[in-house]
Amino acid sequence: MADNRRSAPFYMTATTQFGLEEVLAEELHQLGATIENVGQRAIEFSGDTQLLYEACLWCRTAMRILKPFAGFYARDEKALYREVGRIDWAQYIRQDQTFAITAVVNKSTFEHSLFVAQLTKDAIVDQFRNRTGERPSVDVKNPDIRLHLHMIENEVILSLDASGESLHKRGYRQQTNVAPLNEALAAGLLLLSGWDGKKTLIDPMCGSGTLLTEAAMIAQRVAPGLYHQGKFGFENWPDFDAALWESVQLDARQMRIEEPQAYIAGSDLSREFIELARQNVAAADLEDFIRLGVRDVKEAKAPAKEEPGIVIMNPPYGERIGEEAEMDALYKAIGDTLKSGFQGYDAFIFTGNLEAAKRIGLKTSRRIPLYNGPIDCRLLKYELYQGTRKISKPE
């Protein structure tokens, strides 16, 4: 029985952040998924149960993996309540389990996603009550079963959330009092840069070390899902295959490479940030693969004995009033450092301050639009040639 279920392919959706869609599609393709559609912040794909488990474990740029199980048209409240009530909910939720619904509503006659979620919840709870006299409870914070309702122009798709806690929350971060990059975005920047996990990688403004930690995970083939806190959503599903999940995790652990694959180093002016970075790197069990030091970005330079690779950083954007002059000076210093200290490297600057970025004083060879939370950002690429490029005349 288990083997048939294991091998029959079904549809899934992986969600991500704006600008990372192609990167995530490639990650899924590498895992063996059939890509059906690359949409806005979402990839539709198909595969079997093993692929579902592997996607949750291995996708660096995914936020959630969803498994759609029902779709219908609901022109009004009555229709929504009726259609939800037609689904046999005992197949998806046990009455001793807790559940929560996230609703996303676009271009529909329903105005509020909260109202749609509430109505869906009522229909589910009423079905249980009518059949058994008992009902599952709602737990918004930490439910056993997470349901996603997506409504676009009154077409409804209901999905089970395989992830549990959002996949970008890896669990190695010790404190979140600084405003770092989220882990999926950091991994996305590295994958967008085309870094191969072998070349030298330097982050001279590393903050609490998220880019470095994600880089070491890529280089050493560490599955990000191994850090996931608590259960994955699919572990609470009625059809959960514990033996298959055990073997998928075992395979992932054996994929890890113990020999350092790349020279990865970071520095920051703030001693506190470097201390925080050390704690995060230690929590991720990657101390052997990352070098950290306290240093002003003005003093940063390429390591002497290593082949040139990439230099990548996420400098402050200066969101507070009156920081313009400070930001201009900082970005000019970044430009000077790149020109003098990193010849032969490719540089990637991720920033939400495009005015200040002009002070870098180098020509970009790529500008990739992304968001950091609500902030419109760019990943800027600069090719730092060795000396000046002279065109040699034929002898």
mmCIF file of C-alpha atoms in Angstrom:
data_model
loop_
_atom_site.group_PDB
_atom_site.id
_atom_site.type_symbol
_atom_site.label_atom_id
_atom_site.label_comp_id
_atom_site.label_asym_id
_atom_site.label_seq_id
_atom_site.Cartn_x
_atom_site.Cartn_y
_atom_site.Cartn_z
ATOM 1 C CA MET A 1 0.000 0.000 0.000
ATOM 2 C CA ALA A 2 2.695 2.480 1.080
ATOM 3 C CA ASP A 3 4.736 1.958 -2.090
ATOM 4 C CA ASN A 4 1.863 2.841 -4.433
ATOM 5 C CA ARG A 5 1.186 5.993 -2.496
ATOM 6 C CA ARG A 6 4.862 6.787 -2.411
ATOM 7 C CA SER A 7 5.335 6.614 -6.155
ATOM 8 C CA ALA A 8 2.175 8.271 -7.535
ATOM 9 C CA PRO A 9 3.017 11.857 -8.536
ATOM 10 C CA PHE A 10 0.803 14.775 -7.470
ATOM 11 C CA TYR A 11 0.785 18.564 -7.782
ATOM 12 C CA MET A 12 2.519 20.874 -5.304
ATOM 13 C CA THR A 13 3.272 24.581 -4.964
ATOM 14 C CA ALA A 14 6.431 26.091 -3.490
ATOM 15 C CA THR A 15 6.266 29.719 -2.391
ATOM 16 C CA THR A 16 9.213 32.098 -2.324
ATOM 17 C CA GLN A 17 10.105 35.787 -2.376
ATOM 18 C CA PHE A 18 9.831 38.071 -5.383
ATOM 19 C CA GLY A 19 12.885 37.665 -7.641
ATOM 20 C CA LEU A 20 13.841 34.171 -6.435
ATOM 21 C CA GLU A 21 11.335 32.234 -8.575
ATOM 22 C CA GLU A 22 13.815 30.998 -11.200
ATOM 23 C CA VAL A 23 16.351 30.028 -8.534
ATOM 24 C CA LEU A 24 13.744 27.979 -6.657
ATOM 25 C CA ALA A 25 12.514 26.346 -9.884
ATOM 26 C CA GLU A 26 16.113 25.250 -10.539
ATOM 27 C CA GLU A 27 16.453 23.888 -6.977
ATOM 28 C CA LEU A 28 13.274 21.836 -7.433
ATOM 29 C CA HIS A 29 14.387 20.657 -10.872
ATOM 30 C CA GLN A 30 17.684 19.452 -9.342
ATOM 31 C CA LEU A 31 15.668 17.397 -6.836
ATOM 32 C CA GLY A 32 13.832 15.714 -9.718
ATOM 33 C CA ALA A 33 10.603 17.733 -9.753
ATOM 34 C CA THR A 34 8.626 18.299 -12.934
ATOM 35 C CA ILE A 35 8.178 22.097 -13.149
ATOM 36 C CA GLU A 36 4.633 22.908 -14.291
ATOM 37 C CA ASN A 37 4.611 26.694 -13.971
ATOM 38 C CA VAL A 38 6.828 29.505 -12.691
ATOM 39 C CA GLY A 39 4.523 32.211 -11.326
ATOM 40 C CA GLN A 40 4.821 35.285 -9.126
ATOM 41 C CA ARG A 41 6.487 34.193 -5.875
ATOM 42 C CA ALA A 42 5.320 30.610 -6.492
ATOM 43 C CA ILE A 43 6.394 27.518 -8.443
ATOM 44 C CA GLU A 44 3.885 24.829 -9.391
ATOM 45 C CA PHE A 45 5.489 21.423 -9.757
ATOM 46 C CA SER A 46 4.741 17.725 -9.504
ATOM 47 C CA GLY A 47 6.466 14.792 -7.856
ATOM 48 C CA ASP A 48 5.915 12.000 -5.356
ATOM 49 C CA THR A 49 5.893 11.871 -1.549
ATOM 50 C CA GLN A 50 9.663 11.433 -1.398
ATOM 51 C CA LEU A 51 10.088 14.623 -3.445
ATOM 52 C CA LEU A 52 7.732 16.477 -1.084
ATOM 53 C CA TYR A 53 9.882 15.466 1.895
ATOM 54 C CA GLU A 54 13.105 16.313 0.033
ATOM 55 C CA ALA A 55 11.790 19.726 -1.062
ATOM 56 C CA CYS A 56 11.075 20.620 2.593
ATOM 57 C CA LEU A 57 14.542 19.448 3.567
ATOM 58 C CA TRP A 58 16.658 20.796 0.699
ATOM 59 C CA CYS A 59 15.066 23.921 -0.833
ATOM 60 C CA ARG A 60 17.155 26.897 0.269
ATOM 61 C CA THR A 61 14.944 29.596 -1.252
ATOM 62 C CA ALA A 62 11.459 28.218 -0.499
ATOM 63 C CA MET A 63 9.208 29.673 2.203
ATOM 64 C CA ARG A 64 6.536 26.960 2.090
ATOM 65 C CA ILE A 65 5.714 23.747 0.245
ATOM 66 C CA LEU A 66 1.959 23.331 -0.266
ATOM 67 C CA LYS A 67 -0.056 20.323 -1.414
ATOM 68 C CA PRO A 68 -3.354 21.393 -3.069
ATOM 69 C CA PHE A 69 -6.204 18.947 -2.437
ATOM 70 C CA ALA A 70 -9.456 20.737 -3.377
ATOM 71 C CA GLY A 71 -10.622 23.457 -5.740
ATOM 72 C CA PHE A 72 -13.995 25.058 -6.430
ATOM 73 C CA TYR A 73 -15.759 28.271 -7.445
ATOM 74 C CA ALA A 74 -17.512 30.256 -4.687
ATOM 75 C CA ARG A 75 -19.533 33.226 -5.883
ATOM 76 C CA ASP A 76 -20.735 34.199 -2.382
ATOM 77 C CA GLU A 77 -20.543 33.345 1.321
ATOM 78 C CA LYS A 78 -23.177 30.617 1.130
ATOM 79 C CA ALA A 79 -21.363 28.906 -1.724
ATOM 80 C CA LEU A 80 -18.012 29.053 0.086
ATOM 81 C CA TYR A 81 -19.511 27.542 3.263
ATOM 82 C CA ARG A 82 -21.328 24.849 1.246
ATOM 83 C CA GLU A 83 -18.307 23.847 -0.888
ATOM 84 C CA VAL A 84 -15.975 23.657 2.126
ATOM 85 C CA GLY A 85 -18.584 21.535 3.886
ATOM 86 C CA ARG A 86 -18.611 19.046 0.986
ATOM 87 C CA ILE A 87 -14.982 18.071 1.580
ATOM 88 C CA ASP A 88 -14.480 15.033 3.831
ATOM 89 C CA TRP A 89 -12.330 16.749 6.468
ATOM 90 C CA ALA A 90 -11.658 13.536 8.410
ATOM 91 C CA GLN A 91 -9.205 12.678 5.612
ATOM 92 C CA TYR A 92 -7.042 15.666 6.529
ATOM 93 C CA ILE A 93 -7.599 16.512 10.216
ATOM 94 C CA ARG A 94 -8.145 14.265 13.235
ATOM 95 C CA GLN A 95 -10.521 15.722 15.787
ATOM 96 C CA ASP A 96 -7.814 15.604 18.470
ATOM 97 C CA GLN A 97 -5.544 17.781 16.279
ATOM 98 C CA THR A 98 -5.343 21.562 16.123
ATOM 99 C CA PHE A 99 -5.521 23.461 12.850
ATOM 100 C CA ALA A 100 -5.192 26.962 11.396
ATOM 101 C CA ILE A 101 -6.125 28.558 8.094
ATOM 102 C CA THR A 102 -4.179 31.176 6.177
ATOM 103 C CA ALA A 103 -6.267 32.849 3.467
ATOM 104 C CA VAL A 104 -5.030 34.947 0.560
ATOM 105 C CA VAL A 105 -7.749 36.708 -1.415
ATOM 106 C CA ASN A 106 -7.166 38.492 -4.742
ATOM 107 C CA LYS A 107 -9.577 40.269 -7.132
ATOM 108 C CA SER A 108 -12.626 38.613 -5.629
ATOM 109 C CA THR A 109 -16.057 39.754 -4.415
ATOM 110 C CA PHE A 110 -14.913 38.784 -0.904
ATOM 111 C CA GLU A 111 -13.160 41.751 0.631
ATOM 112 C CA HIS A 112 -11.348 40.308 3.624
ATOM 113 C CA SER A 113 -9.086 37.286 3.790
ATOM 114 C CA LEU A 114 -9.734 37.048 7.568
ATOM 115 C CA PHE A 115 -13.460 36.736 6.930
ATOM 116 C CA VAL A 116 -12.855 34.001 4.332
ATOM 117 C CA ALA A 117 -10.612 32.115 6.780
ATOM 118 C CA GLN A 118 -13.240 32.425 9.522
ATOM 119 C CA LEU A 119 -16.051 31.131 7.284
ATOM 120 C CA THR A 120 -13.888 28.183 6.138
ATOM 121 C CA LYS A 121 -13.050 27.359 9.754
ATOM 122 C CA ASP A 122 -16.773 27.423 10.680
ATOM 123 C CA ALA A 123 -17.636 25.001 7.864
ATOM 124 C CA ILE A 124 -14.898 22.565 8.953
ATOM 125 C CA VAL A 125 -15.764 22.725 12.655
ATOM 126 C CA ASP A 126 -19.504 22.366 11.945
ATOM 127 C CA GLN A 127 -18.880 19.224 9.877
ATOM 128 C CA PHE A 128 -16.977 17.573 12.740
ATOM 129 C CA ARG A 129 -19.573 18.658 15.288
ATOM 130 C CA ASN A 130 -22.446 17.292 13.222
ATOM 131 C CA ARG A 131 -20.743 13.967 12.590
ATOM 132 C CA THR A 132 -19.125 13.218 15.933
ATOM 133 C CA GLY A 133 -20.190 15.833 18.471
ATOM 134 C CA GLU A 134 -16.472 16.625 18.888
ATOM 135 C CA ARG A 135 -14.434 19.259 17.046
ATOM 136 C CA PRO A 136 -10.765 20.010 16.424
ATOM 137 C CA SER A 137 -9.471 23.226 18.004
ATOM 138 C CA VAL A 138 -7.945 26.173 16.245
ATOM 139 C CA ASP A 139 -4.363 27.063 17.156
ATOM 140 C CA VAL A 140 -3.093 30.038 15.188
ATOM 141 C CA LYS A 141 0.471 29.971 16.576
ATOM 142 C CA ASN A 142 1.501 26.342 16.368
ATOM 143 C CA PRO A 143 -1.161 24.158 14.739
ATOM 144 C CA ASP A 144 -0.770 20.459 13.882
ATOM 145 C CA ILE A 145 -2.363 21.035 10.473
ATOM 146 C CA ARG A 146 -1.923 24.261 8.514
ATOM 147 C CA LEU A 147 -4.350 24.911 5.686
ATOM 148 C CA HIS A 148 -3.870 27.487 2.944
ATOM 149 C CA LEU A 149 -6.812 28.956 1.117
ATOM 150 C CA HIS A 150 -5.994 30.866 -2.053
ATOM 151 C CA MET A 151 -8.853 32.710 -3.747
ATOM 152 C CA ILE A 152 -8.390 34.531 -7.021
ATOM 153 C CA GLU A 153 -11.505 35.931 -8.714
ATOM 154 C CA ASN A 154 -13.654 33.631 -6.536
ATOM 155 C CA GLU A 155 -11.827 30.475 -7.639
ATOM 156 C CA VAL A 156 -10.696 28.737 -4.455
ATOM 157 C CA ILE A 157 -7.777 26.353 -4.001
ATOM 158 C CA LEU A 158 -7.293 24.640 -0.642
ATOM 159 C CA SER A 159 -3.865 23.231 0.220
ATOM 160 C CA LEU A 160 -2.139 21.466 3.084
ATOM 161 C CA ASP A 161 1.037 23.190 4.243
ATOM 162 C CA ALA A 162 3.876 20.659 4.365
ATOM 163 C CA SER A 163 6.318 23.056 6.018
ATOM 164 C CA GLY A 164 5.035 23.841 9.495
ATOM 165 C CA GLU A 165 7.193 26.789 10.575
ATOM 166 C CA SER A 166 8.218 28.801 7.473
ATOM 167 C CA LEU A 167 11.211 27.099 5.822
ATOM 168 C CA HIS A 168 13.321 30.276 5.863
ATOM 169 C CA LYS A 169 13.501 30.035 9.681
ATOM 170 C CA ARG A 170 16.393 27.612 9.785
ATOM 171 C CA GLY A 171 16.790 27.576 13.553
ATOM 172 C CA TYR A 172 20.535 28.331 13.777
ATOM 173 C CA ARG A 173 19.963 32.020 14.511
ATOM 174 C CA GLN A 174 20.607 32.686 18.174
ATOM 175 C CA GLN A 175 19.211 36.208 18.503
ATOM 176 C CA THR A 176 17.092 38.291 16.224
ATOM 177 C CA ASN A 177 17.592 41.730 17.755
ATOM 178 C CA VAL A 178 19.544 42.885 14.694
ATOM 179 C CA ALA A 179 17.681 43.178 11.398
ATOM 180 C CA PRO A 180 19.480 40.557 9.332
ATOM 181 C CA LEU A 181 18.597 39.132 5.942
ATOM 182 C CA ASN A 182 16.204 36.250 6.162
ATOM 183 C CA GLU A 183 17.932 32.955 5.454
ATOM 184 C CA ALA A 184 16.050 32.117 2.225
ATOM 185 C CA LEU A 185 16.886 35.535 0.768
ATOM 186 C CA ALA A 186 20.559 35.179 1.789
ATOM 187 C CA ALA A 187 20.703 31.778 0.066
ATOM 188 C CA GLY A 188 18.919 33.291 -2.934
ATOM 189 C CA LEU A 189 21.518 36.060 -3.272
ATOM 190 C CA LEU A 190 24.310 33.473 -3.264
ATOM 191 C CA LEU A 191 22.555 31.316 -5.865
ATOM 192 C CA LEU A 192 21.741 34.375 -8.024
ATOM 193 C CA SER A 193 25.427 35.356 -7.925
ATOM 194 C CA GLY A 194 26.263 32.076 -9.646
ATOM 195 C CA TRP A 195 28.759 31.208 -6.904
ATOM 196 C CA ASP A 196 29.770 27.560 -7.319
ATOM 197 C CA GLY A 197 30.490 26.685 -3.676
ATOM 198 C CA LYS A 198 34.198 26.259 -4.516
ATOM 199 C CA LYS A 199 35.578 29.750 -5.196
ATOM 200 C CA THR A 200 36.729 32.168 -2.486
ATOM 201 C CA LEU A 201 33.827 34.047 -0.862
ATOM 202 C CA ILE A 202 34.335 37.187 1.238
ATOM 203 C CA ASP A 203 31.727 39.277 3.080
ATOM 204 C CA PRO A 204 33.430 42.412 4.500
ATOM 205 C CA MET A 205 30.220 43.666 6.203
ATOM 206 C CA CYS A 206 28.958 40.357 7.499
ATOM 207 C CA GLY A 207 26.802 41.506 10.435
ATOM 208 C CA SER A 208 25.487 38.431 12.254
ATOM 209 C CA GLY A 209 26.805 36.155 9.494
ATOM 210 C CA THR A 210 23.704 34.969 7.636
ATOM 211 C CA LEU A 211 25.281 35.151 4.161
ATOM 212 C CA LEU A 212 28.397 33.309 5.400
ATOM 213 C CA THR A 213 26.381 30.585 7.153
ATOM 214 C CA GLU A 214 24.220 29.984 4.079
ATOM 215 C CA ALA A 215 27.365 29.949 1.906
ATOM 216 C CA ALA A 216 29.019 27.303 4.087
ATOM 217 C CA MET A 217 25.827 25.221 3.932
ATOM 218 C CA ILE A 218 25.910 25.362 0.116
ATOM 219 C CA ALA A 219 29.664 24.567 -0.031
ATOM 220 C CA GLN A 220 29.445 21.646 2.412
ATOM 221 C CA ARG A 221 26.156 20.312 0.974
ATOM 222 C CA VAL A 222 24.213 20.761 4.199
ATOM 223 C CA ALA A 223 20.419 20.483 3.878
ATOM 224 C CA PRO A 224 18.836 23.598 5.455
ATOM 225 C CA GLY A 225 15.845 21.572 6.672
ATOM 226 C CA LEU A 226 18.103 19.695 9.089
ATOM 227 C CA TYR A 227 18.007 22.863 11.260
ATOM 228 C CA HIS A 228 14.187 23.124 11.156
ATOM 229 C CA GLN A 229 12.659 23.676 14.604
ATOM 230 C CA GLY A 230 9.759 21.468 15.646
ATOM 231 C CA LYS A 231 7.901 19.159 13.286
ATOM 232 C CA PHE A 232 7.360 19.703 9.594
ATOM 233 C CA GLY A 233 3.677 20.031 8.708
ATOM 234 C CA PHE A 234 3.593 16.726 6.781
ATOM 235 C CA GLU A 235 4.631 14.803 9.919
ATOM 236 C CA ASN A 236 1.097 15.410 11.256
ATOM 237 C CA TRP A 237 -0.732 14.296 8.092
ATOM 238 C CA PRO A 238 -2.745 11.051 8.181
ATOM 239 C CA ASP A 239 -0.660 9.587 5.330
ATOM 240 C CA PHE A 240 2.735 10.430 6.886
ATOM 241 C CA ASP A 241 5.316 7.783 5.917
ATOM 242 C CA ALA A 242 7.736 7.705 8.858
ATOM 243 C CA ALA A 243 10.104 5.131 7.310
ATOM 244 C CA LEU A 244 10.425 7.139 4.088
ATOM 245 C CA TRP A 245 11.046 10.363 6.048
ATOM 246 C CA GLU A 246 13.709 8.618 8.138
ATOM 247 C CA SER A 247 15.547 7.482 4.996
ATOM 248 C CA VAL A 248 15.312 10.937 3.347
ATOM 249 C CA GLN A 249 16.895 12.514 6.461
ATOM 250 C CA LEU A 250 19.584 9.822 6.606
ATOM 251 C CA ASP A 251 20.487 10.444 2.945
ATOM 252 C CA ALA A 252 20.714 14.184 3.657
ATOM 253 C CA ARG A 253 23.036 13.680 6.622
ATOM 254 C CA GLN A 254 25.306 11.477 4.530
ATOM 255 C CA MET A 255 25.464 14.101 1.748
ATOM 256 C CA ARG A 256 27.326 16.531 4.030
ATOM 257 C CA ILE A 257 30.975 17.009 3.045
ATOM 258 C CA GLU A 258 33.367 17.245 5.998
ATOM 259 C CA GLU A 259 36.394 18.527 4.057
ATOM 260 C CA PRO A 260 36.233 22.369 3.569
ATOM 261 C CA GLN A 261 35.230 23.092 -0.043
ATOM 262 C CA ALA A 262 35.817 26.839 -0.247
ATOM 263 C CA TYR A 263 37.644 29.676 1.514
ATOM 264 C CA ILE A 264 34.757 31.559 3.211
ATOM 265 C CA ALA A 265 35.529 34.580 5.358
ATOM 266 C CA GLY A 266 33.727 37.578 6.798
ATOM 267 C CA SER A 267 34.455 40.644 8.859
ATOM 268 C CA ASP A 268 32.574 43.523 10.439
ATOM 269 C CA LEU A 269 33.466 46.725 12.260
ATOM 270 C CA SER A 270 31.240 45.733 15.190
ATOM 271 C CA ARG A 271 32.740 43.325 17.721
ATOM 272 C CA GLU A 272 29.211 42.505 18.934
ATOM 273 C CA PHE A 273 28.099 41.470 15.450
ATOM 274 C CA ILE A 274 31.130 39.238 15.036
ATOM 275 C CA GLU A 275 30.388 37.637 18.423
ATOM 276 C CA LEU A 276 26.787 37.090 17.281
ATOM 277 C CA ALA A 277 28.028 35.668 13.969
ATOM 278 C CA ARG A 278 30.272 33.249 15.891
ATOM 279 C CA GLN A 279 27.288 32.061 17.930
ATOM 280 C CA ASN A 280 25.161 31.538 14.801
ATOM 281 C CA VAL A 281 27.946 29.709 12.976
ATOM 282 C CA ALA A 282 28.485 27.490 16.037
ATOM 283 C CA ALA A 283 24.745 26.765 16.312
ATOM 284 C CA ALA A 284 24.828 25.686 12.650
ATOM 285 C CA ASP A 285 27.871 23.480 13.424
ATOM 286 C CA LEU A 286 29.941 25.190 10.705
ATOM 287 C CA GLU A 287 32.865 26.689 12.677
ATOM 288 C CA ASP A 288 35.400 24.697 10.643
ATOM 289 C CA PHE A 289 34.344 26.340 7.383
ATOM 290 C CA ILE A 290 34.061 30.082 8.118
ATOM 291 C CA ARG A 291 36.727 32.610 9.181
ATOM 292 C CA LEU A 292 35.551 35.686 11.099
ATOM 293 C CA GLY A 293 37.347 38.863 12.147
ATOM 294 C CA VAL A 294 36.722 42.404 13.385
ATOM 295 C CA ARG A 295 37.653 44.868 10.625
ATOM 296 C CA ASP A 296 36.421 48.097 9.075
ATOM 297 C CA VAL A 297 35.199 47.674 5.498
ATOM 298 C CA LYS A 298 37.831 50.304 4.533
ATOM 299 C CA GLU A 299 40.569 47.873 5.596
ATOM 300 C CA ALA A 300 39.068 44.794 3.928
ATOM 301 C CA LYS A 301 41.078 43.119 1.197
ATOM 302 C CA ALA A 302 41.303 39.822 -0.630
ATOM 303 C CA PRO A 303 43.185 37.009 1.141
ATOM 304 C CA ALA A 304 46.719 36.857 -0.280
ATOM 305 C CA LYS A 305 47.055 33.173 -1.128
ATOM 306 C CA GLU A 306 43.532 32.455 -2.390
ATOM 307 C CA GLU A 307 42.316 32.524 -5.999
ATOM 308 C CA PRO A 308 39.873 35.421 -6.670
ATOM 309 C CA GLY A 309 36.208 34.533 -6.251
ATOM 310 C CA ILE A 310 33.311 36.703 -5.141
ATOM 311 C CA VAL A 311 32.909 39.466 -2.599
ATOM 312 C CA ILE A 312 29.309 39.883 -1.443
ATOM 313 C CA MET A 313 27.708 42.216 1.092
ATOM 314 C CA ASN A 314 24.463 43.669 2.362
ATOM 315 C CA PRO A 315 25.431 47.139 3.664
ATOM 316 C CA PRO A 316 23.011 49.296 5.720
ATOM 317 C CA TYR A 317 20.427 51.191 3.641
ATOM 318 C CA GLY A 318 20.130 54.202 5.990
ATOM 319 C CA GLU A 319 16.359 54.307 6.477
ATOM 320 C CA ARG A 320 16.514 56.951 9.202
ATOM 321 C CA ILE A 321 16.160 60.650 8.421
ATOM 322 C CA GLY A 322 19.407 62.589 8.090
ATOM 323 C CA GLU A 323 21.624 59.625 7.262
ATOM 324 C CA GLU A 324 22.255 60.632 3.633
ATOM 325 C CA ALA A 325 25.792 62.014 4.142
ATOM 326 C CA GLU A 326 26.779 59.022 6.281
ATOM 327 C CA MET A 327 25.452 56.576 3.670
ATOM 328 C CA ASP A 328 27.162 58.418 0.798
ATOM 329 C CA ALA A 329 30.479 58.188 2.655
ATOM 330 C CA LEU A 330 29.947 54.494 3.460
ATOM 331 C CA TYR A 331 29.120 53.512 -0.119
ATOM 332 C CA LYS A 332 32.072 55.539 -1.431
ATOM 333 C CA ALA A 333 34.303 53.623 1.027
ATOM 334 C CA ILE A 334 32.837 50.329 -0.235
ATOM 335 C CA GLY A 335 33.680 51.349 -3.810
ATOM 336 C CA ASP A 336 37.255 52.293 -2.832
ATOM 337 C CA THR A 337 37.727 48.959 -1.042
ATOM 338 C CA LEU A 338 36.453 47.007 -4.047
ATOM 339 C CA LYS A 339 38.731 48.891 -6.452
ATOM 340 C CA SER A 340 41.878 48.627 -4.337
ATOM 341 C CA GLY A 341 41.420 45.357 -2.448
ATOM 342 C CA PHE A 342 39.495 42.946 -4.667
ATOM 343 C CA GLN A 343 40.885 43.082 -8.203
ATOM 344 C CA GLY A 344 39.908 40.043 -10.240
ATOM 345 C CA TYR A 345 36.816 39.394 -8.083
ATOM 346 C CA ASP A 346 33.137 39.682 -8.941
ATOM 347 C CA ALA A 347 31.414 41.906 -6.380
ATOM 348 C CA PHE A 348 27.747 41.714 -5.395
ATOM 349 C CA ILE A 349 26.158 44.471 -3.330
ATOM 350 C CA PHE A 350 22.602 43.951 -2.082
ATOM 351 C CA THR A 351 21.023 47.265 -1.151
ATOM 352 C CA GLY A 352 17.794 49.206 -0.777
ATOM 353 C CA ASN A 353 19.575 52.557 -1.130
ATOM 354 C CA LEU A 354 20.084 53.043 -4.868
ATOM 355 C CA GLU A 355 20.974 56.733 -4.475
ATOM 356 C CA ALA A 356 23.908 55.957 -2.151
ATOM 357 C CA ALA A 357 24.914 52.996 -4.354
ATOM 358 C CA LYS A 358 25.870 55.503 -7.095
ATOM 359 C CA ARG A 359 28.762 56.529 -4.810
ATOM 360 C CA ILE A 360 30.367 53.110 -5.298
ATOM 361 C CA GLY A 361 31.660 54.637 -8.520
ATOM 362 C CA LEU A 362 31.812 51.419 -10.563
ATOM 363 C CA LYS A 363 29.752 50.310 -13.526
ATOM 364 C CA THR A 364 27.241 47.559 -12.775
ATOM 365 C CA SER A 365 27.161 44.542 -15.090
ATOM 366 C CA ARG A 366 23.852 43.260 -13.651
ATOM 367 C CA ARG A 367 21.003 44.739 -11.584
ATOM 368 C CA ILE A 368 18.578 42.177 -10.174
ATOM 369 C CA PRO A 369 15.334 43.534 -8.611
ATOM 370 C CA LEU A 370 14.446 41.941 -5.238
ATOM 371 C CA TYR A 371 12.803 42.891 -1.966
ATOM 372 C CA ASN A 372 14.135 42.777 1.577
ATOM 373 C CA GLY A 373 10.866 42.675 3.515
ATOM 374 C CA PRO A 374 8.942 45.693 2.162
ATOM 375 C CA ILE A 375 12.067 47.459 0.863
ATOM 376 C CA ASP A 376 12.612 47.607 -2.899
ATOM 377 C CA CYS A 377 16.216 46.448 -3.403
ATOM 378 C CA ARG A 378 18.734 45.527 -6.081
ATOM 379 C CA LEU A 379 21.485 42.962 -6.207
ATOM 380 C CA LEU A 380 24.201 44.890 -8.043
ATOM 381 C CA LYS A 381 27.029 43.054 -9.762
ATOM 382 C CA TYR A 382 30.419 44.656 -10.463
ATOM 383 C CA GLU A 383 33.224 42.943 -12.346
ATOM 384 C CA LEU A 384 36.528 44.042 -10.828
ATOM 385 C CA TYR A 385 39.164 43.540 -13.457
ATOM 386 C CA GLN A 386 42.825 43.041 -12.710
ATOM 387 C CA GLY A 387 44.401 46.479 -13.176
ATOM 388 C CA THR A 388 43.098 48.269 -16.254
ATOM 389 C CA ARG A 389 42.001 46.179 -19.175
ATOM 390 C CA LYS A 390 44.428 46.797 -21.991
ATOM 391 C CA ILE A 391 43.623 45.352 -25.361
ATOM 392 C CA SER A 392 46.860 43.759 -26.443
ATOM 393 C CA LYS A 393 47.833 44.517 -30.014
ATOM 394 C CA PRO A 394 48.844 41.544 -32.131
ATOM 395 C CA GLU A 395 52.648 41.394 -32.548
#
